[in-house]
Short mmCIF file of C-alpha atoms in Angstrom, two decimals:
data_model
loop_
_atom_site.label_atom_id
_atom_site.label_comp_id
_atom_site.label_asym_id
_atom_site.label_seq_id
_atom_site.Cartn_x
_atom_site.Cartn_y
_atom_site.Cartn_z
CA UNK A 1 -13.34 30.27 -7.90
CA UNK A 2 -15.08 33.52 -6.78
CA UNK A 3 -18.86 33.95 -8.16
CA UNK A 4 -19.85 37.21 -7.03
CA UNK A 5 -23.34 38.59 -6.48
CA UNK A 6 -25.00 34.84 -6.94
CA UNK A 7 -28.18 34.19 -5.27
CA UNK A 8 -30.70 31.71 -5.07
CA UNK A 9 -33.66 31.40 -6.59
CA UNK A 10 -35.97 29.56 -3.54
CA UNK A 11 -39.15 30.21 -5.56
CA UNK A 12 -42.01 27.91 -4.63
CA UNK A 13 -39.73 27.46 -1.39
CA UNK A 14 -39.16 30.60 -0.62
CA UNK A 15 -42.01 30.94 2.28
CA UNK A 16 -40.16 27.97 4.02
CA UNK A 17 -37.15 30.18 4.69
CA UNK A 18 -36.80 29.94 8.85
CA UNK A 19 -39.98 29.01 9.11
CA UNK A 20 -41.90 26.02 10.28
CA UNK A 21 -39.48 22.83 10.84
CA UNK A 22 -36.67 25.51 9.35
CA UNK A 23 -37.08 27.33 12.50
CA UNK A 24 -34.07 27.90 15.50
CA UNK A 25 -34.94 25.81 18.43
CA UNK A 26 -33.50 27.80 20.89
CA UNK A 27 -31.02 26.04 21.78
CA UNK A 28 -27.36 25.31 20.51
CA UNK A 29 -28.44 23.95 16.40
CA UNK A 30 -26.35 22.41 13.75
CA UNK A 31 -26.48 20.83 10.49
CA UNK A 32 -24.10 19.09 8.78
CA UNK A 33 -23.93 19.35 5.13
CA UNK A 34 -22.00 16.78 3.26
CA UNK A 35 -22.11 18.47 -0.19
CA UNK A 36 -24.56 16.97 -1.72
CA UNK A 37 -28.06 18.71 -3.00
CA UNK A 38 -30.31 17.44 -0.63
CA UNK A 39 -28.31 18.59 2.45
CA UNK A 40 -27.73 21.83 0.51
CA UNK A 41 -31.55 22.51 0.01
CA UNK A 42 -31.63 21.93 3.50
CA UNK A 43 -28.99 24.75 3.95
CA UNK A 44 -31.11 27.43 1.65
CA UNK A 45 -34.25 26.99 3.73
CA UNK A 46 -32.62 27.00 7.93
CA UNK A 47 -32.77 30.24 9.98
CA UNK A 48 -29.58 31.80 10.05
CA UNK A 49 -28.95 31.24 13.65
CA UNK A 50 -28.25 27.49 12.68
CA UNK A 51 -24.22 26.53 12.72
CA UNK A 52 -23.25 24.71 9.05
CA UNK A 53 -20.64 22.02 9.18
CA UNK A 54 -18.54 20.38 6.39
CA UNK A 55 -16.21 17.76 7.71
CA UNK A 56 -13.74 17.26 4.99
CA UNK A 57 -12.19 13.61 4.77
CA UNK A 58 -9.78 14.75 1.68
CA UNK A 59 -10.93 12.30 -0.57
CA UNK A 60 -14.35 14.09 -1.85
CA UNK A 61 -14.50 14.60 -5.65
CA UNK A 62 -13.57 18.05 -6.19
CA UNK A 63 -16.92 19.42 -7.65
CA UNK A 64 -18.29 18.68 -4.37
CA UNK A 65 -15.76 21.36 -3.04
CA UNK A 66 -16.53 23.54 -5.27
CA UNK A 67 -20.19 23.01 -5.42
CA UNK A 68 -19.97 24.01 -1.59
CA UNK A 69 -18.16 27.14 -2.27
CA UNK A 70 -20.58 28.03 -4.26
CA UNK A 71 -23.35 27.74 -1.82
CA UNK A 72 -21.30 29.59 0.80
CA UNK A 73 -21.19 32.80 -1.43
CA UNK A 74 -24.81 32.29 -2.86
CA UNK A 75 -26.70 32.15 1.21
CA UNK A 76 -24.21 34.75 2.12
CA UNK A 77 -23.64 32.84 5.30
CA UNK A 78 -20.48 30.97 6.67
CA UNK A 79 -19.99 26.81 6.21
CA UNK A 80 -17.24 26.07 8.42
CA UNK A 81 -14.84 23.63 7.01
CA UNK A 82 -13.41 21.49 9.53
CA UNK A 83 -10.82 18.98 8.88
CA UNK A 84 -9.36 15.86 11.61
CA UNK A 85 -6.25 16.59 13.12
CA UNK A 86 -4.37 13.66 14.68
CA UNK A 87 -3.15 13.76 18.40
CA UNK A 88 -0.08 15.96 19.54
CA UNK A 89 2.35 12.59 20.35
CA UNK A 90 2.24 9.34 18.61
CA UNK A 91 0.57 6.68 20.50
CA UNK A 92 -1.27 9.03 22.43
CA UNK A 93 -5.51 8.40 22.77
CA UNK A 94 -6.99 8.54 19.79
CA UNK A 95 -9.59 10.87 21.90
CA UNK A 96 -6.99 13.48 21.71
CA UNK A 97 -7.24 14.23 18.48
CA UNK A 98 -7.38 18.03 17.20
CA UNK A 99 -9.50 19.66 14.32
CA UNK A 100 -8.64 22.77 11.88
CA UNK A 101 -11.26 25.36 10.62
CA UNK A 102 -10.27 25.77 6.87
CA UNK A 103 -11.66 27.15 3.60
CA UNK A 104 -11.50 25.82 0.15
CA UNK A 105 -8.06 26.80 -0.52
CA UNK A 106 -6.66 25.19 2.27
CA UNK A 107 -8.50 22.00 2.54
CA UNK A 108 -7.13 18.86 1.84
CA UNK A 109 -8.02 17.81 -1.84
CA UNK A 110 -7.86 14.42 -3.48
CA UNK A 111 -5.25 13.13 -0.43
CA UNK A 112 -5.69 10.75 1.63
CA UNK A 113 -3.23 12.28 4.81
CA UNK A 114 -6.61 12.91 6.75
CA UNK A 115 -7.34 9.33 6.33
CA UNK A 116 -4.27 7.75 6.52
CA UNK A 117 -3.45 9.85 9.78
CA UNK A 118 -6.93 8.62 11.80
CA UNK A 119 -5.43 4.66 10.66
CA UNK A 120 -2.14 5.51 11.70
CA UNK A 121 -2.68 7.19 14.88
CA UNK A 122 -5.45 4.45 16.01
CA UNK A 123 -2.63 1.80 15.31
CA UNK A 124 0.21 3.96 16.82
CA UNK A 125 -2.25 3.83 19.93
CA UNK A 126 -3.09 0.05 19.71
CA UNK A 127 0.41 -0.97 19.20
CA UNK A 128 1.08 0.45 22.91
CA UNK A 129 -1.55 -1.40 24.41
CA UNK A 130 -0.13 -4.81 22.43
CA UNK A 131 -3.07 -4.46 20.00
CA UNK A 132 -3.28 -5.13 16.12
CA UNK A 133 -4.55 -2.21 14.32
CA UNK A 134 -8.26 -1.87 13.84
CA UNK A 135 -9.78 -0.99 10.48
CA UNK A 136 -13.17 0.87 9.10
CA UNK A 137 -15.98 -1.63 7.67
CA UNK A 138 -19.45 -1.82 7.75
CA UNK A 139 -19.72 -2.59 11.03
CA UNK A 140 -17.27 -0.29 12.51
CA UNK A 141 -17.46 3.28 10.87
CA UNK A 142 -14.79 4.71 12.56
CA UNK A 143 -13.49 6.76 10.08
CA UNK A 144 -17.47 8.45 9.82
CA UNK A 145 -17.18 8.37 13.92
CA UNK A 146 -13.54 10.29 13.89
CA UNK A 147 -13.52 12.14 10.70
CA UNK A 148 -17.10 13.53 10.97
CA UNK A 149 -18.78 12.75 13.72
CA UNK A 150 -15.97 14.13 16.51
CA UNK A 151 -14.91 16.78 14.78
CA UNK A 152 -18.16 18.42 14.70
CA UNK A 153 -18.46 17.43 18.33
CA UNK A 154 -15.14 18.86 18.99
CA UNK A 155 -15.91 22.30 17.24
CA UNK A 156 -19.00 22.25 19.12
CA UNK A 157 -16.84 22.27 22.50
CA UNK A 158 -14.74 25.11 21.06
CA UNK A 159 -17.97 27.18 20.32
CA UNK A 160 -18.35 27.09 24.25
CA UNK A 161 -20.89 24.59 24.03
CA UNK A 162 -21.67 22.04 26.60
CA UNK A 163 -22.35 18.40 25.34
CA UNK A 164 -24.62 18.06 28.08
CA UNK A 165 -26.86 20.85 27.61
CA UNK A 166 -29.42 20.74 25.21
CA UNK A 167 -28.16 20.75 21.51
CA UNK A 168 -30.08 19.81 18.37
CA UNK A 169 -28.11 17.92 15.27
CA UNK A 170 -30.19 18.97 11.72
CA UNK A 171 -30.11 15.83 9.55
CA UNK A 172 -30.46 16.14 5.35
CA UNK A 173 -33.17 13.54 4.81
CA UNK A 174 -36.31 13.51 2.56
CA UNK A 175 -39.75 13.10 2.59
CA UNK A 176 -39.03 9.96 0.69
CA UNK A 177 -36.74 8.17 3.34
CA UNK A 178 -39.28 7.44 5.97
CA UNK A 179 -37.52 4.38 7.32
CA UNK A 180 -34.25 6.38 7.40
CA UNK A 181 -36.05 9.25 9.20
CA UNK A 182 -38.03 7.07 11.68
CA UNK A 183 -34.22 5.72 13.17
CA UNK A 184 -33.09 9.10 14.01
CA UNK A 185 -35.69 8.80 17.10
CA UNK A 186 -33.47 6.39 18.13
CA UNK A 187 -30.58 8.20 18.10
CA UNK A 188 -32.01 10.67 20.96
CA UNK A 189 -29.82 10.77 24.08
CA UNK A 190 -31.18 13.26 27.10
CA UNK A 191 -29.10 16.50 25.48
CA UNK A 192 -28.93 15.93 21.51
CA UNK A 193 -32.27 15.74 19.94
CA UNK A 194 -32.17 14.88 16.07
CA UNK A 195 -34.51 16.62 13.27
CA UNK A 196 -35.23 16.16 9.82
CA UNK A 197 -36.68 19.49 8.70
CA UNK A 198 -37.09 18.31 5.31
CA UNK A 199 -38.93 15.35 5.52
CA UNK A 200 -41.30 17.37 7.76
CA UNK A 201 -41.78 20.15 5.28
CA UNK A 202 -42.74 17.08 3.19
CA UNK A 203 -39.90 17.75 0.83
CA UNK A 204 -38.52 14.90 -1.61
CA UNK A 205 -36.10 13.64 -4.17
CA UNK A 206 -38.23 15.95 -7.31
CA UNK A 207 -38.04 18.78 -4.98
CA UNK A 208 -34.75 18.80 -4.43
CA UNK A 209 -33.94 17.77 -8.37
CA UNK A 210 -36.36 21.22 -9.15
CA UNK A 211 -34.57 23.91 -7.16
CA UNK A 212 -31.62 23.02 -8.60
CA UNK A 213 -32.84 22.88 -12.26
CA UNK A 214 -33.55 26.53 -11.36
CA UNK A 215 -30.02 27.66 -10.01
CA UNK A 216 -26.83 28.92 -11.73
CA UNK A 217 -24.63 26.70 -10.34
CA UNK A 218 -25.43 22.85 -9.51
CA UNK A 219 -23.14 20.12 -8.16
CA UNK A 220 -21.37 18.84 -11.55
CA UNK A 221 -21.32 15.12 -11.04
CA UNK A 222 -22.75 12.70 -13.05
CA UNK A 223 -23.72 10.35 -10.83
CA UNK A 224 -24.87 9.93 -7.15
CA UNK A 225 -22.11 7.14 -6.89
CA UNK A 226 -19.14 9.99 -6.97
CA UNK A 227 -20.89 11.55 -3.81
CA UNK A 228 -18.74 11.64 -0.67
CA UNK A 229 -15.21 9.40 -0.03
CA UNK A 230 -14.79 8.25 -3.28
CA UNK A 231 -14.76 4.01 -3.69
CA UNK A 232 -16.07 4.33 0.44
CA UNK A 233 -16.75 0.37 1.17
CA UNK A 234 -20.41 1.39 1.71
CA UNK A 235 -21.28 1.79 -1.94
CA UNK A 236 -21.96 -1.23 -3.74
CA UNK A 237 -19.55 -3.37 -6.05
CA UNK A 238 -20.81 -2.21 -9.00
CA UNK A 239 -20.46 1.99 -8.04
CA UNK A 240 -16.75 1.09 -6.55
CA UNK A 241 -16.09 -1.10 -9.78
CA UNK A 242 -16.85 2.18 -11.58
CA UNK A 243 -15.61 4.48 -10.02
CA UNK A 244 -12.11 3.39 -9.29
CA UNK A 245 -11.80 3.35 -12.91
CA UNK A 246 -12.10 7.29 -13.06
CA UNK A 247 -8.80 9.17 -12.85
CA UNK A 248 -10.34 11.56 -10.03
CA UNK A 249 -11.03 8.84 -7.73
CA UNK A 250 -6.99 7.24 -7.51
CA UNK A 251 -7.79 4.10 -7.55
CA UNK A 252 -3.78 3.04 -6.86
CA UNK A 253 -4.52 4.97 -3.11
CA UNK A 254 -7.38 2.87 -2.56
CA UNK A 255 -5.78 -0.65 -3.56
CA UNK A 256 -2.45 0.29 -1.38
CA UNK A 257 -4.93 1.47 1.36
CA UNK A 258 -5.98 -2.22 1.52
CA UNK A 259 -3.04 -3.48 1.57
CA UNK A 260 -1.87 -2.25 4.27
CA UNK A 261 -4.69 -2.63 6.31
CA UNK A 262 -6.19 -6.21 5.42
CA UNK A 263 -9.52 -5.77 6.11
CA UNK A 264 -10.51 -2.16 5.57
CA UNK A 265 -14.08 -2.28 4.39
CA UNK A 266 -14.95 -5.77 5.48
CA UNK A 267 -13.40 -9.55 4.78
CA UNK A 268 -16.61 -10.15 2.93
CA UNK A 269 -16.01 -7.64 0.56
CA UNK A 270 -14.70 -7.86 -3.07
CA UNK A 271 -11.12 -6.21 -2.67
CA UNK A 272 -10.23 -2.95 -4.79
CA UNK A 273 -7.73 -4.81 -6.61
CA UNK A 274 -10.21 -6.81 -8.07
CA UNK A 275 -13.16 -4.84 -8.89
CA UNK A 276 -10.62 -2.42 -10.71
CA UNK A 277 -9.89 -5.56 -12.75
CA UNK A 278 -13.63 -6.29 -13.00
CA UNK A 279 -14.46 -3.09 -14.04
CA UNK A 280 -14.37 -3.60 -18.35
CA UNK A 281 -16.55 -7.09 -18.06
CA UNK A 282 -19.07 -5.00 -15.53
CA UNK A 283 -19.29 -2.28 -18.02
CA UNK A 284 -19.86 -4.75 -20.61
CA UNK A 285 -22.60 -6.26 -19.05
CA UNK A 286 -24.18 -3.30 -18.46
CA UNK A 287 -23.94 -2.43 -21.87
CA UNK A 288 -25.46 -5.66 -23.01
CA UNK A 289 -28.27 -5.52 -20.46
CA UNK A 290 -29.41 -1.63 -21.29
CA UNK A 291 -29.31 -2.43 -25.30
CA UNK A 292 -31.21 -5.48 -24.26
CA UNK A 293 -28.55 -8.22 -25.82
CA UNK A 294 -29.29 -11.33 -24.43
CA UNK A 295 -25.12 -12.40 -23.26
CA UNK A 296 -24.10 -15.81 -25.04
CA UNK A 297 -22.99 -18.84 -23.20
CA UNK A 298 -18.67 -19.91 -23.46
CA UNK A 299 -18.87 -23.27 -22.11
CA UNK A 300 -18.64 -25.31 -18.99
CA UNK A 301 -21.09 -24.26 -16.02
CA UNK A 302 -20.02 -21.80 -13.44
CA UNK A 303 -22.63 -22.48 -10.96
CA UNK A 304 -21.44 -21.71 -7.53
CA UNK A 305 -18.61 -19.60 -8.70
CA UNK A 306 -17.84 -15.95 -7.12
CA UNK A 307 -18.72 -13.01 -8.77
CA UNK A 308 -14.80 -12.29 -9.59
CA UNK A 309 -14.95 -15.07 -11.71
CA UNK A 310 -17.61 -13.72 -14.35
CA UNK A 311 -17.19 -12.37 -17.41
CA UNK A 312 -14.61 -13.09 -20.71
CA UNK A 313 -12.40 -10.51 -23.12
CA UNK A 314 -15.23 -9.91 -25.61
CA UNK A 315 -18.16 -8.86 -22.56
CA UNK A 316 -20.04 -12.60 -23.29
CA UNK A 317 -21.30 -14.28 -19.96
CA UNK A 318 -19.03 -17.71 -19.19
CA UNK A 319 -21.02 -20.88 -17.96
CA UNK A 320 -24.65 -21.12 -17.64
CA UNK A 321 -26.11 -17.67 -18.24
CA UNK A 322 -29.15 -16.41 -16.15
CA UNK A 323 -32.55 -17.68 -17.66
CA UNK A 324 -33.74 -14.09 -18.09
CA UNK A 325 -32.84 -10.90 -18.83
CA UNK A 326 -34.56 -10.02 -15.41
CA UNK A 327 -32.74 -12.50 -13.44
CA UNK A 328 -29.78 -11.13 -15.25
CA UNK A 329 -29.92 -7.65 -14.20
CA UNK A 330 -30.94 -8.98 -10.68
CA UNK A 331 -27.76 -11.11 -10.80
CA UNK A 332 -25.28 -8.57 -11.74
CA UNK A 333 -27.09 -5.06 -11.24
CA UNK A 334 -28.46 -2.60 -13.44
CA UNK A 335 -28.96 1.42 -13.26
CA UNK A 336 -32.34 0.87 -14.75
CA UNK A 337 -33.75 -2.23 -12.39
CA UNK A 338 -31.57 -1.82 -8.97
CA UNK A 339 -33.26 -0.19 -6.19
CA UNK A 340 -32.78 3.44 -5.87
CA UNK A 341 -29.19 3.36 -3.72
CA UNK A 342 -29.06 5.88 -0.61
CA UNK A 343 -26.21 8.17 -0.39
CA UNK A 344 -23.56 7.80 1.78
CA UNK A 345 -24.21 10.43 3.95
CA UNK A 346 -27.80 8.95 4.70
CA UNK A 347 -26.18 5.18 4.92
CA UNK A 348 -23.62 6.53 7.70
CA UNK A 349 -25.58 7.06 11.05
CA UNK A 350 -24.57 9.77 13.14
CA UNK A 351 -23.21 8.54 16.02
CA UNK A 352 -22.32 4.90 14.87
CA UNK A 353 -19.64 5.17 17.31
CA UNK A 354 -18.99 6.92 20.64
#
């Protein structure tokens, strides 16, 4: 896994370079960089004096690790790899949780002990207080607030930081995500200020699809929905439905995951279980829709049933079938007519919890 003498090739970009919104501050800077192109652009352009992160959660798809290697050895600069330790006693504070600087080879990869530790030890801690445990959904990020979020925080502290001086968090997002971009005002507290050096540089999605075109080495995976945790609850039905299907992702982890938590990712959510049974009538569909088959009714009307309940053997629609091809990719989702989907990283906000 060692690419030697690898550089690369800014071009156009190149008089960005610790310049402009790439600049230091002067005060304490990081940037967290989740693996993903955009944030690694981001990476290529920042003055050296700003701190890289990579919080590891174990359950990345390995070309992201290895994309990040990569892009250690080509800037020639450190990423520090931090992973979540759980606290020293069981049932102690969550809040006393430890980290670990490691490197590729010793990272967790494709396990989920990182994650199942953070659910374990916030139970363990629950339990003594006569409390059910508490699981991640939408509304309650924790594993984001614990696995990422507090780990940076906590490697800040060992850096000699104080969290109550003046500190500046660099945040991966485009140009193209003004709405995104305008929240992180919001997320200003009287020491942490928030940035977006891209977006200021006026750098989007074609910029960041160009320098890449013109590297080496790129991230290797096909799709933006095997960014980040793999089947996280905050990609949509249809990206978990696919993805679980994919030997990489271990879609058995996920479904005992659930299990044993009821509720992790949200009550309101399709279960893993099922969208891993959904998976060869979604792919059907999909196939239909892109080589513009119009699906055949089965029978009886469906109206009002779930989404589970769609879909027969041979990929034909069962009940009443949507009255156009438009309403039909509406219905059920399509790569060519859904709405560009944000990553994960940019869905997550930074300090969802404290």
């Amino acid at each position: 896994h060692t690419h030697l003498h690898v550089k690369l090739n800014l071009s156009s970009y190149e008089h960005l370079v610790a310049t402009g919104p790439f600049t230091h501050a002067g005060v304490p800077s990081f940037a967290g960089i989740s693996g993903g192109r955009t944030s690694a652009m981001m990476a290529a352009l920042l003055d050296p004096k700003v701190i890289l992160c990579f919080e590891n959660t174990g359950r990345e798809h390995e070309a992201i690790l290895q994309f990040l290697l990569r892009l250690e050895e080509a800037l020639g600069r450190q990423i520090f790899w931090l992973e979540w330790r759980p606290p020293p006693r069981r049932g102690d504070p969550p809040k006393m949780f430890g980290f670990e600087v490691v490197t590729y080879k010793t990272a967790h990869k494709r396990s989920g002990a990182l994650f199942e530790g953070l659910l374990e030890a916030l139970a363990d801690y629950r339990a003594t207080k006569g409390l059910p445990p508490v699981v991640p959904h939408q509304g309650l990020r924790i594993c984001t607030a614990y696995l990422k979020h507090r780990v940076q925080r906590a490697f800040m502290r060992a850096c000699g930081i104080d969290l109550d001086d003046p500190q500046e968090q660099l945040v991966g997002l485009r140009a193209d995500e003004p709405d995104r971009v305008a929240r992180l005002a919001g997320m200003q507290t009287r020491a942490r200020s928030y940035r977006a050096p891209l977006s200021a540089a006026g750098i989007a999605k074609l910029d960041v699809r160009r320098l890449w075109s013109r590297q080496p080495f790129d991230l290797e995976i096909e799709h933006d929905r095997n960014g980040n945790c793999g089947a996280c609850f905050l990609k949509d039905d249809a990206d978990r439905s696919r993805v679980l299907g994919e030997e990489w992702c271990d879609a058995p982890w996920w479904i005992d995951l659930q299990h044993r938590y009821p509720g992790f990712g949200g009550n309101d959510r399709h279960s893993y279980a099922q969208l891993l049974h959904e998976r060869p009538t979604r792919l059907a569909i999909e196939a239909a829709l892109k080589a513009g088959i119009e699906p055949q009714t089965t029978g009886a009307s469906t109206r009002g049933a779930s989404s589970s309940s769609f879909g027969t053997s041979d990929g034909t629609w069962p009940g009443r079938p949507p009255r156009s091809r438009a309403r039909a990719r509406r219905r059920w989702g399509s790569a060519r007519t859904r709405a560009p989907r944000k990553t994960i990283e940019s869905r997550v906000p930074l300090d969802s919890v404290q």
